[in-house]
Coordinates of C-alpha atoms in Angstrom, one line a residue:
Chain A
M1011 CA -34.0 27.1 13.1
P1012 CA -32.7 24.1 13.4
R1013 CA -33.7 21.8 10.8
L1014 CA -37.5 20.5 11.5
G1015 CA -38.1 16.2 11.5
Y1016 CA -35.0 15.1 13.8
S1017 CA -34.0 15.5 16.7
Y1018 CA -32.3 19.1 18.2
A1019 CA -29.2 18.6 16.7
F1020 CA -29.5 15.8 15.1
L1021 CA -28.8 12.9 18.0
D1022 CA -31.2 11.5 20.0
P1023 CA -31.3 12.6 23.9
G1024 CA -29.8 9.2 24.5
A1025 CA -26.9 9.5 22.6
K1026 CA -26.6 12.8 23.6
R1027 CA -27.0 11.9 27.2
E1028 CA -24.2 9.3 27.2
L1029 CA -21.7 11.6 25.1
R1030 CA -21.8 14.2 28.0
R1031 CA -21.7 11.4 30.7
S1032 CA -18.4 10.3 28.3
L1033 CA -17.4 14.0 28.5
L1034 CA -17.4 14.9 31.6
K1035 CA -15.4 11.8 32.6
A1036 CA -12.7 12.3 30.2
V1037 CA -12.3 15.8 31.5
A1038 CA -12.2 14.3 34.9
L1039 CA -9.8 12.0 33.8
P1040 CA -7.1 14.5 31.8
G1041 CA -5.4 12.1 28.2
Y1042 CA -7.2 9.1 29.5
Q1043 CA -9.3 7.5 26.7
V1044 CA -13.0 6.9 27.6
A1045 CA -14.8 4.6 25.0
Y1046 CA -18.3 5.8 24.1
A1047 CA -21.2 4.4 21.5
S1048 CA -19.8 6.2 18.5
R1049 CA -23.5 6.2 17.0
E1050 CA -23.3 6.4 13.0
M1051 CA -23.8 9.7 11.5
P1052 CA -24.5 11.2 7.8
I1053 CA -21.1 11.0 7.3
A1054 CA -18.4 7.7 6.4
R1055 CA -16.5 7.0 9.5
G1056 CA -13.0 8.4 9.6
W1057 CA -13.9 12.0 8.5
G1058 CA -15.0 13.4 11.5
T1059 CA -17.7 11.7 12.9
G1060 CA -16.3 11.1 16.4
A1061 CA -15.8 15.2 16.7
L1062 CA -19.3 16.1 15.1
Q1063 CA -21.1 13.9 17.5
V1064 CA -19.2 15.9 20.2
T1065 CA -19.8 20.0 18.3
L1066 CA -23.5 18.2 17.9
S1067 CA -24.1 17.1 22.3
L1068 CA -22.5 20.1 23.3
V1069 CA -24.1 22.9 20.0
G1070 CA -27.3 25.1 21.1
P1071 CA -29.1 28.0 19.8
E1072 CA -26.9 30.2 20.8
D1073 CA -23.6 28.8 19.9
V1074 CA -21.4 30.2 17.2
V1075 CA -19.9 27.1 15.3
K1076 CA -16.7 27.3 13.1
V1077 CA -14.8 24.3 11.2
I1078 CA -12.3 24.0 9.9
D1079 CA -10.2 21.6 8.2
Q1080 CA -5.7 21.5 8.3
G1081 CA -6.7 25.2 9.0
A1082 CA -8.6 25.7 6.1
D1083 CA -12.3 27.4 6.6
D1084 CA -13.2 26.8 2.8
S1085 CA -12.3 23.1 2.2
V1086 CA -15.3 20.8 0.9
N1087 CA -15.6 19.2 4.4
A1088 CA -15.2 22.0 6.6
A1089 CA -17.8 23.1 4.6
N1090 CA -19.9 20.0 4.6
L1091 CA -19.8 20.1 8.5
R1092 CA -20.5 23.0 8.6
R1093 CA -23.8 23.7 7.3
F1094 CA -25.3 20.4 8.7
I1095 CA -23.8 21.3 12.3
A1096 CA -26.3 24.9 11.6
S1097 CA -29.0 23.3 10.0
M1098 CA -29.4 20.7 12.6
S1099 CA -28.8 22.8 15.6
G1100 CA -29.4 26.2 14.2
A1101 CA -26.4 28.4 15.2
R1102 CA -24.5 30.2 13.6
T1103 CA -20.8 29.9 12.2
T1104 CA -18.2 31.8 11.3
W1105 CA -14.9 32.0 9.9
D1106 CA -13.4 34.4 13.3
T1107 CA -11.8 32.4 15.4
L1108 CA -12.3 34.7 18.3
E1109 CA -16.5 35.0 17.9
A1110 CA -16.5 31.1 17.8
T1111 CA -17.8 29.4 21.0
L1112 CA -17.0 25.8 19.3
I1113 CA -14.4 25.1 17.2
Q1114 CA -14.5 21.7 15.6
S1115 CA -10.9 20.9 13.8
R1116 CA -9.1 18.4 11.8
H1117 CA -5.3 18.9 12.5
R1118 CA -4.7 22.2 13.5
I1119 CA -5.2 24.8 16.8
P1120 CA -6.5 28.2 15.1
E1121 CA -2.8 31.0 15.5
E1122 CA -5.5 33.3 17.9
R1123 CA -5.3 32.5 21.8
L1124 CA -8.5 31.1 22.2
R1125 CA -10.6 32.3 25.0
P1126 CA -11.4 30.2 28.3
H1127 CA -15.1 30.4 26.8
Q1128 CA -14.3 28.5 23.6
I1129 CA -14.2 24.6 23.3
L1130 CA -12.0 23.3 20.9
I1131 CA -13.0 19.5 19.0
L1132 CA -10.6 17.6 17.6
Q1133 CA -10.8 15.1 14.8
V1134 CA -8.4 12.0 15.5
P1135 CA -8.0 9.6 13.5
I1136 CA -5.5 6.8 15.7
P1137 CA -6.4 7.7 19.7
E1138 CA -4.0 5.6 20.8
P1139 CA -0.7 6.8 21.3
L1140 CA 1.1 3.3 21.8
R1141 CA -0.9 1.9 18.7
H1142 CA 2.4 1.9 16.7
V1143 CA 5.0 0.1 19.1
E1144 CA 2.0 -1.8 20.6
P1145 CA -0.4 -3.0 18.3
S1146 CA -2.2 -4.9 20.5
E1147 CA -5.4 -2.9 22.0
P1148 CA -5.9 -4.6 25.4
R1149 CA -1.6 -4.9 26.2
A1150 CA -2.2 -0.9 25.4
R1151 CA -4.5 -0.2 27.6
E1152 CA -2.4 -2.3 30.6
L1153 CA -0.2 0.3 29.7
H1154 CA -1.4 3.5 30.4
A1155 CA -2.6 2.0 33.7
L1156 CA 0.1 1.0 34.6
A1157 CA 2.0 4.1 33.1
D1158 CA 4.5 2.5 31.4
Y1159 CA 5.6 4.3 28.5
S1160 CA 9.3 2.9 28.2
A1161 CA 8.4 2.2 24.5
L1162 CA 7.7 5.5 23.0
W1163 CA 10.9 6.5 25.2
V1164 CA 12.9 3.6 23.1
G1165 CA 11.2 4.8 20.0
L1166 CA 12.9 8.1 20.9
F1167 CA 15.7 7.2 21.9
E1168 CA 16.2 5.4 18.4
E1169 CA 15.3 8.4 16.3
T1170 CA 17.4 10.6 18.5
R1171 CA 20.4 8.3 18.1
R1172 CA 20.0 7.9 14.3
F1173 CA 18.7 10.9 13.4
R1174 CA 19.4 13.2 16.5
R1175 CA 16.1 15.0 16.8
S1176 CA 12.1 13.5 16.7
L1177 CA 11.2 12.5 13.4
K1178 CA 7.4 13.2 14.2
G1179 CA 5.7 15.9 12.6
A1180 CA 2.4 14.7 13.1
A1181 CA 0.8 13.6 16.2
Y1182 CA 3.7 14.1 18.4
P1183 CA 2.7 12.3 21.7
V1184 CA 2.6 15.0 25.0
M1185 CA 2.1 13.8 28.7
V1186 CA -1.1 15.0 30.0
H1187 CA -1.5 16.6 33.8
G1188 CA 1.8 14.2 34.4
R1189 CA -0.3 10.9 33.9
Y1190 CA -1.4 9.5 30.4
V1191 CA -0.2 9.7 27.4
M1192 CA -2.0 11.2 24.7
D1193 CA -2.2 11.4 21.0
P1194 CA -2.8 15.7 20.7
S1195 CA -4.6 13.9 16.4
P1196 CA -2.4 15.1 13.5
I1197 CA -1.7 18.7 14.6
P1198 CA 1.7 19.6 13.4
R1199 CA 4.2 19.9 16.0
W1200 CA 4.0 23.9 15.8
D1201 CA 0.9 23.8 17.3
V1202 CA 1.6 21.3 20.3
P1203 CA 2.8 23.6 22.6
K1204 CA -0.5 25.7 22.4
L1205 CA -2.6 22.9 24.4
H1206 CA -0.1 23.5 27.4
Q1207 CA -1.5 25.4 30.4
A1208 CA -4.1 26.4 27.4
P1209 CA -7.1 28.6 29.2
H1210 CA -9.6 26.7 26.6
L1211 CA -11.2 23.0 26.7
T1212 CA -9.7 20.4 24.0
L1213 CA -12.2 17.7 23.9
L1214 CA -10.2 15.0 21.2
A1215 CA -12.7 12.4 20.0
A1216 CA -12.1 9.1 17.4
G1217 CA -15.9 8.5 16.0
R1218 CA -13.8 5.3 14.2
E1219 CA -11.9 3.8 17.1
K1220 CA -15.1 5.2 19.5
R1221 CA -12.6 6.7 22.2
L1222 CA -12.7 10.3 23.1
Y1223 CA -10.3 12.1 25.6
A1224 CA -10.1 15.7 26.9
V1225 CA -7.6 18.4 28.3
P1226 CA -9.7 20.2 30.5
P1227 CA -8.2 23.9 30.9
H1228 CA -4.9 25.2 32.8
T1229 CA -3.9 21.7 32.7
E1230 CA 0.0 20.5 31.8
V1231 CA 0.9 19.3 28.6
R1232 CA 4.1 18.2 27.5
P1233 CA 5.7 17.1 24.8
L1234 CA 8.0 13.6 25.1
A1235 CA 11.5 15.0 24.8
F1236 CA 14.8 14.5 26.5
Q1237 CA 15.8 17.0 28.5
D1238 CA 19.2 17.4 26.6
V1239 CA 17.5 17.1 22.4
P1240 CA 14.2 19.6 24.1
F1241 CA 11.0 19.6 21.3
Q1242 CA 11.6 21.2 18.6
V1243 CA 8.3 23.2 16.3
E1244 CA 8.9 23.1 12.6
R1245 CA 10.4 26.6 11.2
V1246 CA 10.3 27.5 7.7
R1247 CA 12.5 30.4 6.8
A1248 CA 9.3 31.3 4.0
R1249 CA 7.0 34.0 3.9
C1250 CA 3.4 33.2 3.1
R1251 CA 2.6 34.6 -1.3
R1252 CA -0.9 36.3 -0.2
T1253 CA -0.3 38.2 2.9
G1254 CA 3.5 38.0 3.0
V1255 CA 3.8 36.5 6.9
G1256 CA 6.6 34.4 7.2
H1257 CA 5.9 34.0 11.5
L1258 CA 2.5 31.8 11.1
F1259 CA 2.0 27.8 9.9
L1260 CA 2.7 27.9 6.8
N1261 CA 1.3 25.5 4.2
A1262 CA 3.9 24.5 1.2
I1263 CA 2.2 24.4 -1.9
P1264 CA 3.7 23.1 -5.3
G1265 CA 3.7 27.0 -7.6
E1266 CA 5.1 27.9 -11.3
G1267 CA 8.0 28.9 -9.5
G1268 CA 8.3 25.8 -7.7
L1269 CA 7.1 25.3 -3.8
E1270 CA 5.8 28.3 -2.6
H1271 CA 3.8 28.9 1.1
E1272 CA 0.4 30.1 2.6
L1273 CA -1.0 30.8 5.5
S1274 CA -2.8 27.8 6.8
D1275 CA -4.8 29.4 8.8
T1276 CA -7.7 30.8 6.2
S1277 CA -9.5 32.9 9.8
V1278 CA -5.9 34.7 10.3
L1279 CA -5.3 34.5 5.8
E1280 CA -8.5 36.4 5.6
K1281 CA -8.5 39.4 8.3
L1282 CA -4.8 40.1 7.4
R1283 CA -5.9 40.6 3.6
A1284 CA -9.1 42.6 4.7
G1285 CA -6.8 44.4 6.7
R1286 CA -8.6 43.3 9.2
A1287 CA -7.0 43.4 13.4
L1288 CA -5.9 40.3 14.3
G1289 CA -6.5 39.1 18.4
E1290 CA -3.2 37.8 20.3
T1291 CA -1.8 35.0 18.5
Y1292 CA 0.4 32.1 20.2
Y1293 CA 3.7 33.1 18.1
D1294 CA 4.6 36.8 18.1
L1295 CA 6.1 37.7 14.8
E1296 CA 10.1 37.2 15.7
G1297 CA 8.3 33.5 16.0
R1298 CA 8.8 33.3 20.2
F1299 CA 6.3 31.5 21.6
Y1300 CA 3.6 33.2 24.2
R1301 CA 4.7 30.9 26.9
D1302 CA 8.6 31.2 28.4
D1303 CA 7.9 28.1 29.9
V1304 CA 7.1 26.1 26.7
P1305 CA 10.1 25.0 24.3
V1306 CA 9.7 25.9 21.6
Chain B
M1335 CA 17.7 -23.8 54.5
T1336 CA 20.6 -23.0 57.1
S1337 CA 22.4 -19.7 56.1
P1338 CA 25.5 -20.4 55.2
Y1339 CA 26.6 -16.4 55.7
E1340 CA 26.8 -14.1 58.2
E1341 CA 24.7 -11.6 56.3
A1342 CA 21.2 -10.9 56.1
P1343 CA 19.6 -12.5 53.4
L1344 CA 19.1 -10.1 50.2
L1345 CA 16.1 -11.8 49.1
R1346 CA 13.3 -14.9 50.6
L1347 CA 11.2 -17.1 49.5
E1348 CA 8.9 -18.6 52.5
G1349 CA 5.7 -21.3 51.6
V1350 CA 5.6 -20.2 47.7
R1351 CA 2.5 -22.0 45.7
Q1352 CA 1.6 -21.3 42.2
G1353 CA -0.9 -23.2 40.1
Y1354 CA -2.2 -23.4 36.0
G1355 CA -5.4 -24.4 37.5
A1356 CA -5.8 -27.2 40.0
R1357 CA -2.3 -28.8 38.8
E1358 CA -0.1 -27.0 41.6
V1359 CA 3.1 -26.4 40.2
L1360 CA 5.1 -25.1 43.3
R1361 CA 4.2 -26.4 46.9
G1362 CA 5.4 -24.2 49.2
V1363 CA 8.8 -23.0 48.1
S1364 CA 11.4 -22.1 50.5
L1365 CA 14.5 -19.9 49.6
E1366 CA 17.2 -17.8 50.4
L1367 CA 19.3 -15.7 48.2
Y1368 CA 22.4 -13.3 50.4
P1369 CA 24.0 -10.7 48.8
G1370 CA 26.8 -11.1 45.8
E1371 CA 25.7 -14.5 45.8
V1372 CA 24.6 -17.4 42.8
L1373 CA 21.9 -20.0 43.6
G1374 CA 21.6 -22.1 41.4
V1375 CA 18.4 -24.1 41.0
V1376 CA 18.3 -27.6 39.2
G1377 CA 15.7 -29.8 38.0
E1378 CA 14.3 -31.7 35.5
S1379 CA 11.4 -30.5 32.6
G1380 CA 8.3 -30.0 34.4
S1381 CA 9.8 -29.3 38.4
G1382 CA 8.5 -25.4 38.6
K1383 CA 11.8 -23.8 37.8
S1384 CA 10.7 -21.7 35.3
T1385 CA 8.1 -20.8 37.1
L1386 CA 9.8 -20.2 40.0
L1387 CA 11.7 -17.7 38.3
R1388 CA 8.5 -15.7 36.5
V1389 CA 7.2 -15.6 40.0
L1390 CA 10.6 -14.1 42.0
Y1391 CA 10.2 -11.7 38.4
L1392 CA 6.6 -10.8 40.2
E1393 CA 5.2 -11.8 36.9
L1394 CA 3.0 -14.8 37.7
P1395 CA 0.9 -13.8 41.1
A1396 CA 1.4 -16.8 44.1
E1397 CA 0.5 -17.5 47.3
G1398 CA 3.1 -17.2 50.3
R1399 CA 5.8 -14.5 51.1
Y1400 CA 8.4 -12.8 48.9
T1401 CA 11.0 -9.8 50.9
L1402 CA 13.8 -7.9 48.9
G1403 CA 15.7 -6.4 51.8
Q1404 CA 16.3 -3.7 49.5
P1405 CA 15.7 0.4 51.2
G1406 CA 11.8 1.1 51.6
L1407 CA 10.8 -2.8 50.6
E1408 CA 11.8 -4.0 54.2
G1409 CA 9.5 -6.9 55.7
L1410 CA 7.3 -6.1 52.6
N1411 CA 5.2 -9.2 51.3
L1412 CA 6.0 -8.1 47.2
L1413 CA 3.1 -11.2 46.6
A1414 CA 0.2 -9.4 48.1
L1415 CA 1.3 -5.5 45.8
D1416 CA -1.2 -4.1 43.7
P1417 CA 0.3 -4.5 40.0
Y1418 CA 1.3 -1.6 39.9
R1419 CA 3.7 -1.3 42.8
R1420 CA 4.7 -5.0 41.3
L1421 CA 5.9 -3.5 38.3
E1422 CA 8.0 -0.3 40.5
V1423 CA 9.6 -2.8 42.5
R1424 CA 10.4 -5.6 39.4
Q1425 CA 11.9 -2.5 36.6
R1426 CA 13.9 -0.8 40.0
H1427 CA 14.9 -3.8 41.6
L1428 CA 14.7 -7.0 39.5
A1429 CA 16.2 -8.0 36.3
L1430 CA 15.4 -11.0 34.0
V1431 CA 17.5 -12.9 30.8
R1432 CA 15.5 -15.4 29.3
Q1433 CA 16.1 -18.4 27.8
H1434 CA 15.1 -16.6 24.3
A1435 CA 16.2 -13.6 23.5
H1436 CA 13.1 -12.8 21.4
E1437 CA 10.8 -13.0 24.6
A1438 CA 12.7 -9.9 26.0
L1439 CA 14.5 -7.7 23.2
R1440 CA 12.7 -5.1 20.9
M1441 CA 14.4 -7.5 17.6
G1442 CA 13.9 -4.4 15.3
F1443 CA 14.9 -1.8 17.6
S1444 CA 18.8 -1.2 18.3
S1445 CA 21.5 -3.0 20.7
L1446 CA 21.8 0.5 22.7
A1447 CA 18.5 1.0 22.5
N1448 CA 17.3 -2.4 24.3
V1449 CA 19.9 -1.7 26.6
A1450 CA 19.0 2.1 27.1
E1451 CA 15.3 1.1 27.9
P1452 CA 15.6 -0.1 31.7
L1453 CA 17.4 3.5 32.1
L1454 CA 14.5 5.1 30.4
L1455 CA 12.0 2.9 32.4
L1456 CA 13.3 4.4 35.8
G1457 CA 13.3 7.6 34.7
E1458 CA 16.0 8.7 33.0
R1459 CA 15.5 11.7 30.3
R1460 CA 18.8 13.5 29.4
Y1461 CA 19.8 11.1 25.9
G1462 CA 23.6 12.0 25.9
Q1463 CA 23.8 9.9 30.0
A1464 CA 21.2 7.3 28.5
A1465 CA 23.6 6.1 25.7
T1466 CA 26.8 6.6 27.5
R1467 CA 25.5 4.3 30.4
A1468 CA 23.6 1.6 27.6
L1469 CA 27.6 2.0 25.5
A1470 CA 28.9 0.7 29.4
A1471 CA 26.6 -2.0 30.1
L1472 CA 27.8 -3.2 27.0
E1473 CA 31.0 -3.1 27.2
E1474 CA 31.1 -4.8 30.9
A1475 CA 28.5 -7.7 28.7
D1476 CA 31.6 -7.8 26.3
F1477 CA 29.1 -7.4 23.1
P1478 CA 31.5 -5.7 20.4
T1479 CA 30.5 -2.2 21.1
E1480 CA 30.8 -1.0 17.8
R1481 CA 27.7 -2.7 16.2
A1482 CA 25.7 -1.7 19.0
D1483 CA 23.1 0.5 16.4
E1484 CA 22.7 -3.1 14.5
P1485 CA 19.3 -4.4 16.5
P1486 CA 19.7 -7.6 17.6
R1487 CA 17.2 -9.2 15.4
V1488 CA 20.8 -9.7 13.1
L1489 CA 22.9 -10.7 15.7
S1490 CA 24.3 -14.6 16.7
G1491 CA 22.3 -15.6 19.6
G1492 CA 24.9 -15.5 21.7
L1493 CA 25.6 -12.0 21.1
R1494 CA 22.1 -11.5 21.8
Q1495 CA 22.7 -13.0 24.9
R1496 CA 25.0 -11.1 25.4
V1497 CA 22.8 -7.2 24.7
Q1498 CA 19.8 -9.3 26.9
L1499 CA 23.5 -9.4 29.6
A1500 CA 23.7 -6.0 29.0
R1501 CA 19.9 -4.6 29.5
A1502 CA 19.1 -7.1 32.5
I1503 CA 23.0 -5.4 34.5
A1504 CA 22.4 -1.1 33.2
A1505 CA 19.8 -0.2 35.4
R1506 CA 22.2 -1.9 38.3
P1507 CA 19.8 -4.7 39.6
A1508 CA 19.7 -5.7 43.2
V1509 CA 19.1 -9.0 41.8
L1510 CA 19.7 -11.3 38.4
L1511 CA 17.8 -13.3 37.2
L1512 CA 18.4 -16.3 34.4
D1513 CA 16.7 -18.2 32.8
E1514 CA 18.9 -21.2 31.4
P1515 CA 20.7 -18.4 29.9
T1516 CA 22.9 -20.4 27.7
T1517 CA 20.5 -23.2 26.1
G1518 CA 20.8 -23.5 22.4
L1519 CA 24.0 -22.0 22.3
D1520 CA 27.2 -24.1 21.0
L1521 CA 29.6 -25.3 24.0
L1522 CA 32.6 -22.0 23.1
V1523 CA 29.9 -19.8 22.9
Q1524 CA 28.1 -20.7 26.2
A1525 CA 32.0 -20.7 27.6
R1526 CA 31.9 -17.3 26.8
V1527 CA 29.0 -16.3 28.2
L1528 CA 29.8 -18.0 31.3
D1529 CA 33.0 -16.6 31.5
T1530 CA 31.0 -13.0 31.5
L1531 CA 29.0 -13.9 33.8
R1532 CA 32.1 -15.1 35.6
A1533 CA 33.0 -11.9 35.9
L1534 CA 30.3 -9.9 35.9
K1535 CA 29.7 -11.6 39.3
G1536 CA 32.9 -10.6 40.5
R1537 CA 33.1 -7.1 39.1
L1538 CA 29.8 -5.9 40.2
G1539 CA 29.1 -8.1 43.0
L1540 CA 25.8 -9.3 41.7
S1541 CA 23.1 -11.6 43.3
M1542 CA 22.3 -13.7 41.0
I1543 CA 19.5 -16.7 40.7
L1544 CA 20.5 -18.8 38.0
V1545 CA 18.1 -21.8 36.9
S1546 CA 19.4 -24.8 34.7
H1547 CA 18.4 -28.0 33.4
D1548 CA 22.3 -27.9 32.7
L1549 CA 24.4 -29.3 35.9
G1550 CA 27.5 -27.7 34.3
V1551 CA 26.5 -24.6 33.7
V1552 CA 25.1 -24.4 36.9
R1553 CA 28.6 -25.9 38.2
A1554 CA 30.4 -23.4 36.8
L1555 CA 28.6 -20.5 38.5
A1556 CA 26.2 -21.4 41.3
D1557 CA 27.4 -20.8 45.2
R1558 CA 24.7 -23.0 46.2
I1559 CA 22.9 -25.2 44.5
L1560 CA 18.9 -25.6 45.1
V1561 CA 17.0 -29.1 43.8
L1562 CA 13.5 -29.0 42.5
L1563 CA 11.5 -32.1 42.4
E1564 CA 7.6 -31.6 41.2
G1565 CA 7.4 -28.1 42.4
E1566 CA 9.0 -29.1 45.9
V1567 CA 12.7 -28.4 47.4
V1568 CA 14.2 -31.5 47.8
E1569 CA 17.3 -30.7 48.4
A1570 CA 19.9 -27.6 49.1
G1571 CA 22.9 -26.6 50.3
L1572 CA 26.6 -25.7 48.7
A1573 CA 27.4 -26.4 45.0
D1574 CA 30.2 -28.8 45.5
Q1575 CA 28.3 -30.1 48.4
V1576 CA 25.4 -31.0 46.6
L1577 CA 27.1 -32.5 43.6
E1578 CA 30.1 -34.0 45.3
D1579 CA 27.9 -35.8 48.4
P1580 CA 24.4 -35.8 46.9
Q1581 CA 21.5 -36.9 49.6
H1582 CA 17.9 -36.6 47.8
P1583 CA 17.9 -40.0 45.2
Y1584 CA 16.3 -37.5 42.9
T1585 CA 19.8 -35.7 43.1
Q1586 CA 21.6 -38.6 43.0
D1587 CA 19.8 -39.4 39.3
L1588 CA 20.0 -35.7 37.9
V1589 CA 24.2 -36.0 39.3
Q1590 CA 24.5 -39.5 37.2
A1591 CA 22.5 -38.6 34.4
R1592 CA 25.1 -36.3 34.0
L1593 CA 28.2 -38.2 34.7

């Protein structure tokens, strides 16, 4: 049961309506940053208020909600958000990626392949991919309008010249639907290919910056990369200390004997430890991506 | 202006007007640029030279007609295009060397990356090709290529102008616009930059419009000269003719002031 004394799912109907309209606009213009009136929430700005508002504007009592923070369902932040969403909406919560209908995530896309009926909502700290090369916000908007992304290409050229590759570990810029360059939020490079032609809807929201954007299902999402220096995901020659898995994204953790590794996706970790079957994953046991039109 | 050449003009401005608020800076300027020639535009400060160049670079909106004899642009008035198309035409067909390098270059990036930028803008997505072509452009602009990885902020004024030049010619524009390219440089460096420009004109057959208040610089490069006074063209003709036998009192003053 949702908590009494509040609007259903915390937000007032006007706020929900505005958010949904902004989301529809974002879906109609893949990768385009839509301005919206980000409301005050009972958590501090910068702690996922944007994604939380999106989740609350979409959630219904039949939904199953999963919240993860850097892949973990059991972090303090994820647990707080999950409990808040559940108490305000009456929706059921889960750790299981396959069971969830709404997945709010900070900086990770789950390892099990998402399905068409699921919605992924990513928390975004800096929505503007041009921020580091064009500090003026009005000018950055103009550059988006003109599709002038030369500054990003020059930056990539410079990095390639100096280091023979891009040094960007997270928030790797992507071209969406051949039109807008988008910051996919600080997901690792490992997760970037998962957005390309994905069957599910991805919504991204920055509460502090009052911007949201979207990648509709089956949309082309290409990381910016030179043809002769292709985009590559992170490859770590290590295995999870708890499951022995080596083909999925691992967190490096300082251990007694030096650096140790552990599966970042706790849903997968718990399933493997409980001996439960995994759903289809984006990467197979040999580290191959499920689509062959995406360089990894 | 009657044509001194048999070819059709590469660039044509007709009756261009531009103003800042109530003040009109360009008052019906018309000019033509022919393939492979250098057109010098002279005039005192405030005569509208830089504004004219910015209109030619499609950076400023203006009234009038501006056509470029390039495939796909025949008969099209560039001043009537929407901003997106204007940018496209600018990127593909025009290049501007500014007086102050810091206004044109990314001072924190390497010189090579600066020169590669127009190539990347035009869709070059092979790193190797972009790097090779940018290095070749730096060489053409007489830039010491062993310093290609240094950012312009650590370079001298003369070398910065060479980086600008290399950047301007890298994508082989139809028209190269030069806004006081040697102002602020010492005489020796000025002479070297002018030599490079002359060599480029000869080697690449570039068509250029050179704006300068320095008649010496214009005399060294221009085939024809156009004199601007308070936003109006008061005299135009072959360089030698204008400099040796100026007709308009203002041009006579300019030539005498130099002497």
